[in-house]
Every structure is written in structure tokens, then in C-alpha cells.
């Protein structure tokens, strides 16, 4: 993807700067301090380091183009990061206003991800670790069986579900929620439910 290419290019720029440009600058600086060198090897090195690169040299032009390209890529990455941050802020605000929470469960690793709105819906302390078991325990008994079947069919057959459920929150409030999921497929296999 473009982000991987950008990271590789930035890494190349960093390595080039750190291991080529900066050491060469240090050598030039050290050589400028050598006065009256009598050793032919030192004299030759001083002459080589102080040989200016002509402005019309193809290598000089290529380095300038690479530098300009790096600058452009860095700005593009910054622009995308800013746009992503604005989008995330907008989605969080929208979820909070609409009282909509999102979640995802990876079937291979069993990892769960929740949006912040889940804390408000279930009256949980913000930042508290949330488990699937904890959320399912809030569902009223009469909905446990139908929800369990829907989850199993989503995870094994790839069938989405849309169910209204009654919950009791961590603070004892009784609420109706709507639980929906859509399986996510990759290569003919269900990899997650969202």
C-alpha cells in the first residue's frame, strides 16, 4: 500500500542521512581542521572531500529530485493523518449523539474491539476492560438463547443478524438495545464479525 511505500522511502531517507550525509559532513569538518598535512594519504582525502559537486552533475540533480519527492511524500502522509484524525473525531461524535456503539470480534484470535460508546450504553466505567462474557451477562435471560443462535450462525454460516434485546446495565437500568452484525469474509472464510 501507499503507506508501506512511504514508510520504506522515509526509512531510506533516514538511513541515507544518518549513515551517508552526516558522516560525510563530519569528515569534511574534520578535514577542514587539518592544517599543513604532509602525509599524501591525508592530503588526497582532503582534496577528495573538498571537491565540490558541480551543480550540473546528474547525481546532484537526482538527489535534489529524491529530496523533493521525500518532502512531497512526508506532506501527503501528514495530510492523510490529519484527515484520518478528523474522520475519527467525527465518527466518535456521531456515535455519542446517536447512542451507537461498534464492535468487532476476530474469530481466529478471539480479540475484541469496542468503540467508546459501549461504556455509556452499558453504564460501565470508561476505560474498564470489557469482555464478551461481561456484555452477554447484561442480556436478559429470555433473549440469551435467540442471541446465542444468531451469533453461532453468524460465526459459522456467515449470516448477519439484527435483533432487539433487553439489557440490564451495570448500574441496574433496564434498556432496549438493537444488536446487529455482519460477518467479514476473506478468501471464502469468515474472519470476523462486526
PDB file of N, CA, C and O in Angstrom, residues 2-3 19-21 24-25 31 35 40 46 57-58 71 82 86 90 99-100 110 114 116-117 121 131 139 160 163 181:
ATOM      1  N   UNK A   2       0.248   2.367  -0.211  1.00  0.00           N
ATOM      2  CA  UNK A   2       0.989   3.621  -0.286  1.00  0.00           C
ATOM      3  C   UNK A   2       1.682   3.950   1.031  1.00  0.00           C
ATOM      4  O   UNK A   2       2.778   4.506   1.044  1.00  0.00           O
ATOM      5  N   UNK A   3       1.043   3.596   2.141  1.00  0.00           N
ATOM      6  CA  UNK A   3       1.643   3.877   3.444  1.00  0.00           C
ATOM      7  C   UNK A   3       2.923   3.077   3.634  1.00  0.00           C
ATOM      8  O   UNK A   3       3.919   3.589   4.136  1.00  0.00           O
ATOM      9  N   UNK A  19      23.703   7.721   7.797  1.00  0.00           N
ATOM     10  CA  UNK A  19      24.902   6.941   7.553  1.00  0.00           C
ATOM     11  C   UNK A  19      25.727   7.395   6.351  1.00  0.00           C
ATOM     12  O   UNK A  19      26.796   6.867   6.121  1.00  0.00           O
ATOM     13  N   UNK A  20      25.219   8.361   5.585  1.00  0.00           N
ATOM     14  CA  UNK A  20      25.994   8.851   4.443  1.00  0.00           C
ATOM     15  C   UNK A  20      26.240  10.348   4.563  1.00  0.00           C
ATOM     16  O   UNK A  20      27.376  10.804   4.628  1.00  0.00           O
ATOM     17  N   UNK A  21      25.163  11.125   4.620  1.00  0.00           N
ATOM     18  CA  UNK A  21      25.299  12.582   4.592  1.00  0.00           C
ATOM     19  C   UNK A  21      25.976  13.112   5.858  1.00  0.00           C
ATOM     20  O   UNK A  21      26.963  13.849   5.772  1.00  0.00           O
ATOM     21  N   UNK A  24      29.679  12.150   6.169  1.00  0.00           N
ATOM     22  CA  UNK A  24      30.447  12.889   5.174  1.00  0.00           C
ATOM     23  C   UNK A  24      30.644  14.337   5.641  1.00  0.00           C
ATOM     24  O   UNK A  24      31.729  14.897   5.501  1.00  0.00           O
ATOM     25  N   UNK A  25      29.612  14.927   6.218  1.00  0.00           N
ATOM     26  CA  UNK A  25      29.745  16.281   6.768  1.00  0.00           C
ATOM     27  C   UNK A  25      30.772  16.313   7.898  1.00  0.00           C
ATOM     28  O   UNK A  25      31.560  17.249   7.998  1.00  0.00           O
ATOM     29  N   UNK A  31      38.381  17.429   8.145  1.00  0.00           N
ATOM     30  CA  UNK A  31      39.428  17.712   7.162  1.00  0.00           C
ATOM     31  C   UNK A  31      39.699  19.213   7.057  1.00  0.00           C
ATOM     32  O   UNK A  31      40.820  19.623   6.786  1.00  0.00           O
ATOM     33  N   UNK A  35      45.605  21.147   9.149  1.00  0.00           N
ATOM     34  CA  UNK A  35      46.442  22.195   8.563  1.00  0.00           C
ATOM     35  C   UNK A  35      47.811  21.623   8.235  1.00  0.00           C
ATOM     36  O   UNK A  35      48.357  20.836   8.989  1.00  0.00           O
ATOM     37  N   UNK A  40      50.667  12.152   2.190  1.00  0.00           N
ATOM     38  CA  UNK A  40      49.951  12.158   0.916  1.00  0.00           C
ATOM     39  C   UNK A  40      48.557  11.557   1.020  1.00  0.00           C
ATOM     40  O   UNK A  40      47.628  12.004   0.339  1.00  0.00           O
ATOM     41  N   UNK A  46      41.725  14.965   1.870  1.00  0.00           N
ATOM     42  CA  UNK A  46      41.246  16.342   1.996  1.00  0.00           C
ATOM     43  C   UNK A  46      40.796  16.862   0.640  1.00  0.00           C
ATOM     44  O   UNK A  46      39.731  17.466   0.520  1.00  0.00           O
ATOM     45  N   UNK A  57      25.779  18.215 -12.278  1.00  0.00           N
ATOM     46  CA  UNK A  57      26.070  16.787 -12.144  1.00  0.00           C
ATOM     47  C   UNK A  57      24.747  16.014 -12.060  1.00  0.00           C
ATOM     48  O   UNK A  57      23.866  16.379 -11.287  1.00  0.00           O
ATOM     49  N   UNK A  58      24.594  14.929 -12.850  1.00  0.00           N
ATOM     50  CA  UNK A  58      23.347  14.147 -12.814  1.00  0.00           C
ATOM     51  C   UNK A  58      23.024  13.613 -11.411  1.00  0.00           C
ATOM     52  O   UNK A  58      21.873  13.570 -11.017  1.00  0.00           O
ATOM     53  N   UNK A  71       9.983  15.076   0.462  1.00  0.00           N
ATOM     54  CA  UNK A  71       9.206  16.155   1.060  1.00  0.00           C
ATOM     55  C   UNK A  71       7.729  16.019   0.697  1.00  0.00           C
ATOM     56  O   UNK A  71       6.848  16.191   1.547  1.00  0.00           O
ATOM     57  N   UNK A  82      -3.966  13.772   9.250  1.00  0.00           N
ATOM     58  CA  UNK A  82      -4.885  14.814   9.701  1.00  0.00           C
ATOM     59  C   UNK A  82      -6.317  14.486   9.291  1.00  0.00           C
ATOM     60  O   UNK A  82      -7.250  14.612  10.093  1.00  0.00           O
ATOM     61  N   UNK A  86      -9.502  13.720  11.800  1.00  0.00           N
ATOM     62  CA  UNK A  86     -10.766  14.449  11.714  1.00  0.00           C
ATOM     63  C   UNK A  86     -11.931  13.485  11.522  1.00  0.00           C
ATOM     64  O   UNK A  86     -12.996  13.644  12.116  1.00  0.00           O
ATOM     65  N   UNK A  90     -15.087  12.872  14.071  1.00  0.00           N
ATOM     66  CA  UNK A  90     -16.456  12.982  13.575  1.00  0.00           C
ATOM     67  C   UNK A  90     -17.257  11.717  13.897  1.00  0.00           C
ATOM     68  O   UNK A  90     -18.388  11.787  14.382  1.00  0.00           O
ATOM     69  N   UNK A  99     -26.035   7.404  20.099  1.00  0.00           N
ATOM     70  CA  UNK A  99     -26.002   6.279  21.037  1.00  0.00           C
ATOM     71  C   UNK A  99     -25.793   4.966  20.273  1.00  0.00           C
ATOM     72  O   UNK A  99     -26.491   3.973  20.471  1.00  0.00           O
ATOM     73  N   UNK A 100     -24.807   4.976  19.381  1.00  0.00           N
ATOM     74  CA  UNK A 100     -24.459   3.794  18.593  1.00  0.00           C
ATOM     75  C   UNK A 100     -23.045   3.368  18.959  1.00  0.00           C
ATOM     76  O   UNK A 100     -22.125   4.172  18.924  1.00  0.00           O
ATOM     77  N   UNK A 110      -9.870 -14.402  18.625  1.00  0.00           N
ATOM     78  CA  UNK A 110     -10.898 -14.112  19.624  1.00  0.00           C
ATOM     79  C   UNK A 110     -10.729 -12.720  20.234  1.00  0.00           C
ATOM     80  O   UNK A 110     -11.295 -12.419  21.283  1.00  0.00           O
ATOM     81  N   UNK A 114     -13.960  -2.599  20.850  1.00  0.00           N
ATOM     82  CA  UNK A 114     -15.207  -1.896  21.121  1.00  0.00           C
ATOM     83  C   UNK A 114     -14.988  -0.403  20.904  1.00  0.00           C
ATOM     84  O   UNK A 114     -13.915   0.114  21.170  1.00  0.00           O
ATOM     85  N   UNK A 116     -15.955   3.525  22.113  1.00  0.00           N
ATOM     86  CA  UNK A 116     -16.142   4.107  23.444  1.00  0.00           C
ATOM     87  C   UNK A 116     -17.606   4.193  23.865  1.00  0.00           C
ATOM     88  O   UNK A 116     -17.910   4.189  25.061  1.00  0.00           O
ATOM     89  N   UNK A 117     -18.519   4.266  22.924  1.00  0.00           N
ATOM     90  CA  UNK A 117     -19.939   4.418  23.259  1.00  0.00           C
ATOM     91  C   UNK A 117     -20.484   3.202  24.017  1.00  0.00           C
ATOM     92  O   UNK A 117     -21.479   3.308  24.728  1.00  0.00           O
ATOM     93  N   UNK A 121     -23.662   2.946  26.917  1.00  0.00           N
ATOM     94  CA  UNK A 121     -24.832   2.090  26.718  1.00  0.00           C
ATOM     95  C   UNK A 121     -24.982   1.089  27.861  1.00  0.00           C
ATOM     96  O   UNK A 121     -26.080   0.855  28.363  1.00  0.00           O
ATOM     97  N   UNK A 131     -15.206  -7.526  28.443  1.00  0.00           N
ATOM     98  CA  UNK A 131     -15.135  -8.851  27.831  1.00  0.00           C
ATOM     99  C   UNK A 131     -16.480  -9.190  27.196  1.00  0.00           C
ATOM    100  O   UNK A 131     -17.520  -8.608  27.543  1.00  0.00           O
ATOM    101  N   UNK A 139     -27.483  -9.200  29.075  1.00  0.00           N
ATOM    102  CA  UNK A 139     -28.660  -9.532  28.265  1.00  0.00           C
ATOM    103  C   UNK A 139     -29.656 -10.308  29.128  1.00  0.00           C
ATOM    104  O   UNK A 139     -29.286 -11.259  29.822  1.00  0.00           O
ATOM    105  N   UNK A 160     -25.760 -12.595   8.699  1.00  0.00           N
ATOM    106  CA  UNK A 160     -25.862 -11.401   9.550  1.00  0.00           C
ATOM    107  C   UNK A 160     -27.101 -11.511  10.448  1.00  0.00           C
ATOM    108  O   UNK A 160     -27.997 -12.295  10.177  1.00  0.00           O
ATOM    109  N   UNK A 163     -31.168  -7.935  15.886  1.00  0.00           N
ATOM    110  CA  UNK A 163     -32.048  -8.380  16.966  1.00  0.00           C
ATOM    111  C   UNK A 163     -32.226  -7.258  17.986  1.00  0.00           C
ATOM    112  O   UNK A 163     -31.268  -6.581  18.357  1.00  0.00           O
ATOM    113  N   UNK A 181     -25.014  -7.530  13.395  1.00  0.00           N
ATOM    114  CA  UNK A 181     -23.674  -7.938  12.996  1.00  0.00           C
ATOM    115  C   UNK A 181     -23.662  -8.309  11.528  1.00  0.00           C
ATOM    116  O   UNK A 181     -24.670  -8.718  10.973  1.00  0.00           O
TER     117      UNK A 181
END
